[in-house]
C-alpha cells in the first residue's frame, strides 16, 4: 500500500511541475505528435532582394564631322592663275575659238602684269637693303671685280705660306712612273714658292731627274696610309695627322687650290685669311644661324624672323 501511495505522489508532482513550467510534453500538447523542431529553421536568413538594374541611357548618334568649307579663290589671285591658266590654255588649244583664245591671253596678261609689278618692287627692296644687295657681297663692276680677284690671290699666297709653316708634304713616287716625272715641277713649285718642307719618298729606291727636294726610301708609309697609285701628295700635319691631297698628277694651280681646300676644311688657317680667300662666303648665313632654337621659335612671325636674320647677317660682313 505504501509503495502505491509513493508512486502516485511522485506522478502528481511531475504533472504539477510540467504544468507550472509549461515546457514539458504536456505543455506542448496542442502540437500533438509533431512537437520536434529543427534548430536550423531559426538560422535561415531571407535572401537579399536583388538591386534594380540601372537604366540604360541611349547614346545619341555621333555627329558627322563637318566638311571643311571650300576656300573661294579671289579672282585674278596667284592661286586662281595657277589653277586656271593651264585649263584655259588647254581649252583654247582643243577648241581655238576667238573667245577661248582671248580668255587664255587675258589670264596670261594678268600673270605677266603681276610679275612686272613684283619685279619693280623687288628691285627697290633689294637695292635699298644692304643685306639683300648681292653687289655688296661680290661687286658687279669690272674694275671692282678685278680688284677683289687681286686681293683674293694675295690672300691665297699668304694662306699657303702660313700653311707651309705648320705642315709639310710627302711626295710618293716610283722612278718607272712617267706621271711621277711630270709631278716633279709641281713639287719643286710648292717647296720654292711657299716654303713647304717636302720629303720625296721613293718606292723603288731610285730618284727622279730635276727633283730638288730630299729623297728617302719608303719605310711602309705608303701601305700604312692605304695609298694605291703614284704620284701621291700627302699633307703631313704634326704630330699625327696625314691628309691626302691627290693621287695622280696635279698642275701647280690645282695643287694650290687643293691645299687651300684641305686647310679650310681642317681649319688650319686664320679666320681673316680664310674670309679673304673665300670671297663668296661674305654675307652668307650658316646652317647654325637657320637651325638655332631662337630661329625655330620665330617661324610664325615674319617681322621677328626678318629682324633676327638682319642681326645674324650683320656679323657676316
Short mmCIF file of C-alpha atoms in Angstrom, two decimals, residues 117-307:
data_model
loop_
_atom_site.label_atom_id
_atom_site.label_comp_id
_atom_site.label_asym_id
_atom_site.label_seq_id
_atom_site.Cartn_x
_atom_site.Cartn_y
_atom_site.Cartn_z
CA UNK A 117 54.91 94.81 -110.56
CA UNK A 118 56.63 92.29 -108.31
CA UNK A 119 59.96 92.75 -110.12
CA UNK A 120 59.73 96.53 -109.79
CA UNK A 121 59.14 96.44 -106.03
CA UNK A 122 61.72 93.66 -105.57
CA UNK A 123 64.36 95.79 -107.24
CA UNK A 124 63.54 98.70 -104.93
CA UNK A 125 63.70 96.49 -101.83
CA UNK A 126 66.92 94.68 -102.77
CA UNK A 127 68.88 97.79 -103.79
CA UNK A 128 67.86 99.64 -100.63
CA UNK A 129 68.72 96.80 -98.21
CA UNK A 130 72.48 96.15 -97.75
CA UNK A 131 71.83 92.58 -96.59
CA UNK A 132 69.88 91.72 -99.77
CA UNK A 133 72.02 93.55 -102.32
CA UNK A 134 74.40 90.96 -103.83
CA UNK A 135 76.61 93.76 -105.13
CA UNK A 136 77.80 94.20 -101.55
CA UNK A 137 78.89 90.55 -101.41
CA UNK A 138 80.69 90.45 -104.74
CA UNK A 139 80.72 93.65 -106.83
CA UNK A 140 79.33 93.60 -110.37
CA UNK A 141 81.58 96.33 -111.74
CA UNK A 142 84.50 95.03 -113.81
CA UNK A 143 87.14 97.20 -112.12
CA UNK A 144 85.91 96.24 -108.65
CA UNK A 145 85.85 92.56 -109.53
CA UNK A 146 89.43 92.74 -110.77
CA UNK A 147 90.48 94.39 -107.52
CA UNK A 148 88.71 91.70 -105.47
CA UNK A 149 90.43 89.00 -107.53
CA UNK A 150 93.87 90.50 -106.87
CA UNK A 151 93.17 90.66 -103.14
CA UNK A 152 91.96 87.05 -103.23
CA UNK A 153 95.14 85.86 -104.97
CA UNK A 154 97.29 87.68 -102.43
CA UNK A 155 95.33 86.03 -99.63
CA UNK A 156 95.84 82.59 -101.22
CA UNK A 157 99.60 83.08 -101.31
CA UNK A 158 99.60 84.27 -97.73
CA UNK A 159 97.47 81.27 -96.72
CA UNK A 160 99.82 78.77 -98.40
CA UNK A 161 102.87 80.34 -96.76
CA UNK A 162 101.08 80.17 -93.40
CA UNK A 163 100.24 76.51 -94.05
CA UNK A 164 103.87 75.75 -95.00
CA UNK A 165 104.92 76.93 -91.55
CA UNK A 166 102.57 74.44 -89.87
CA UNK A 167 102.75 71.33 -92.12
CA UNK A 168 104.97 69.52 -94.60
CA UNK A 169 104.44 67.48 -97.75
CA UNK A 170 105.19 63.85 -98.57
CA UNK A 171 105.69 63.08 -102.25
CA UNK A 172 105.40 59.36 -103.05
CA UNK A 173 106.83 58.32 -106.41
CA UNK A 174 108.32 55.47 -108.44
CA UNK A 175 111.20 56.09 -110.83
CA UNK A 176 109.49 53.99 -113.55
CA UNK A 177 106.28 56.06 -113.31
CA UNK A 178 106.05 58.59 -116.19
CA UNK A 179 103.42 60.66 -114.35
CA UNK A 180 105.75 60.98 -111.37
CA UNK A 181 108.26 62.77 -113.58
CA UNK A 182 105.51 65.22 -114.61
CA UNK A 183 104.71 65.92 -110.96
CA UNK A 184 108.29 66.98 -110.12
CA UNK A 185 107.76 70.57 -111.31
CA UNK A 186 104.74 70.99 -109.03
CA UNK A 187 106.65 69.57 -106.05
CA UNK A 188 109.51 71.99 -106.68
CA UNK A 189 107.00 74.84 -107.04
CA UNK A 190 105.42 74.15 -103.63
CA UNK A 191 108.81 73.95 -101.96
CA UNK A 192 110.36 77.03 -103.57
CA UNK A 193 107.34 79.38 -103.81
CA UNK A 194 105.72 78.84 -100.40
CA UNK A 195 108.49 77.23 -98.39
CA UNK A 196 106.93 73.78 -97.86
CA UNK A 197 109.30 71.22 -96.42
CA UNK A 198 108.88 68.33 -98.87
CA UNK A 199 110.06 64.77 -98.31
CA UNK A 200 110.19 62.76 -101.54
CA UNK A 201 109.59 59.08 -100.72
CA UNK A 202 110.74 56.60 -103.37
CA UNK A 203 109.05 53.22 -103.61
CA UNK A 204 111.82 51.55 -105.65
CA UNK A 205 114.86 53.20 -104.07
CA UNK A 206 115.66 55.42 -107.08
CA UNK A 207 115.28 59.16 -107.61
CA UNK A 208 113.87 61.35 -110.40
CA UNK A 209 115.67 63.91 -112.55
CA UNK A 210 115.07 67.61 -111.72
CA UNK A 211 113.81 66.74 -108.23
CA UNK A 212 115.14 69.43 -105.86
CA UNK A 213 113.97 68.05 -102.52
CA UNK A 214 115.42 65.36 -100.20
CA UNK A 215 114.71 61.77 -101.25
CA UNK A 216 114.21 58.92 -98.74
CA UNK A 217 113.20 55.28 -99.17
CA UNK A 218 109.67 54.16 -98.27
CA UNK A 219 109.59 52.59 -94.79
CA UNK A 220 105.98 51.35 -95.02
CA UNK A 221 104.29 54.76 -95.05
CA UNK A 222 102.71 54.10 -98.47
CA UNK A 223 100.93 50.98 -97.21
CA UNK A 224 100.07 52.45 -93.82
CA UNK A 225 98.23 55.35 -95.47
CA UNK A 226 96.34 52.92 -97.77
CA UNK A 227 97.69 54.60 -100.89
CA UNK A 228 97.29 52.84 -104.22
CA UNK A 229 98.93 54.80 -107.06
CA UNK A 230 101.75 57.22 -107.73
CA UNK A 231 102.40 60.10 -107.80
CA UNK A 232 100.76 60.98 -104.48
CA UNK A 233 100.90 64.14 -102.38
CA UNK A 234 100.14 63.98 -98.65
CA UNK A 235 99.95 66.92 -96.25
CA UNK A 236 101.64 65.92 -93.00
CA UNK A 237 100.41 67.99 -90.04
CA UNK A 238 102.30 67.36 -86.79
CA UNK A 239 102.01 65.39 -84.69
CA UNK A 240 99.95 62.59 -86.33
CA UNK A 241 97.64 64.00 -88.99
CA UNK A 242 98.08 62.94 -92.63
CA UNK A 243 95.74 64.33 -95.31
CA UNK A 244 95.84 63.00 -98.87
CA UNK A 245 95.95 65.92 -101.32
CA UNK A 246 95.98 63.92 -104.54
CA UNK A 247 96.70 60.52 -106.07
CA UNK A 248 97.65 61.41 -109.62
CA UNK A 249 99.16 64.34 -111.49
CA UNK A 250 98.25 67.92 -110.50
CA UNK A 251 99.13 71.23 -112.08
CA UNK A 252 100.67 73.98 -109.92
CA UNK A 253 97.39 75.91 -109.59
CA UNK A 254 95.37 72.75 -108.90
CA UNK A 255 97.79 71.73 -106.14
CA UNK A 256 97.50 75.22 -104.61
CA UNK A 257 93.68 75.04 -104.61
CA UNK A 258 93.56 71.54 -103.11
CA UNK A 259 95.93 72.52 -100.32
CA UNK A 260 93.79 75.58 -99.52
CA UNK A 261 90.60 73.49 -99.57
CA UNK A 262 92.04 70.96 -97.13
CA UNK A 263 93.40 73.77 -94.95
CA UNK A 264 89.96 75.42 -94.81
CA UNK A 265 88.22 72.12 -94.01
CA UNK A 266 90.69 71.34 -91.20
CA UNK A 267 90.67 74.99 -90.00
CA UNK A 268 94.42 75.31 -90.38
CA UNK A 269 94.27 78.97 -91.48
CA UNK A 270 93.43 82.14 -89.51
CA UNK A 271 89.80 83.19 -89.96
CA UNK A 272 90.77 86.53 -91.51
CA UNK A 273 92.81 84.85 -94.27
CA UNK A 274 90.03 82.31 -94.85
CA UNK A 275 87.47 85.10 -95.36
CA UNK A 276 89.73 86.89 -97.84
CA UNK A 277 90.27 83.67 -99.80
CA UNK A 278 86.60 82.63 -99.90
CA UNK A 279 85.13 85.88 -101.20
CA UNK A 280 81.77 84.22 -101.90
CA UNK A 281 81.24 83.41 -98.21
CA UNK A 282 80.73 87.08 -97.40
CA UNK A 283 77.19 87.76 -96.26
CA UNK A 284 76.20 84.07 -96.28
CA UNK A 285 74.23 82.58 -93.41
CA UNK A 286 75.50 79.36 -91.84
CA UNK A 287 73.30 76.31 -91.08
CA UNK A 288 73.74 77.14 -87.38
CA UNK A 289 72.08 80.50 -87.99
CA UNK A 290 69.00 78.93 -89.53
CA UNK A 291 68.72 75.91 -87.21
CA UNK A 292 69.14 77.67 -83.87
CA UNK A 293 66.44 77.40 -81.20
CA UNK A 294 65.88 81.14 -81.47
CA UNK A 295 65.20 80.82 -85.20
CA UNK A 296 62.73 77.93 -84.72
CA UNK A 297 60.69 79.99 -82.26
CA UNK A 298 60.21 82.78 -84.83
CA UNK A 299 58.83 80.77 -87.72
CA UNK A 300 55.28 82.17 -87.49
CA UNK A 301 56.25 85.83 -87.11
CA UNK A 302 57.72 87.29 -90.35
CA UNK A 303 58.63 90.62 -88.76
CA UNK A 304 60.52 88.89 -85.92
CA UNK A 305 62.46 86.45 -88.12
CA UNK A 306 63.44 89.18 -90.59
CA UNK A 307 64.92 91.18 -87.71
#
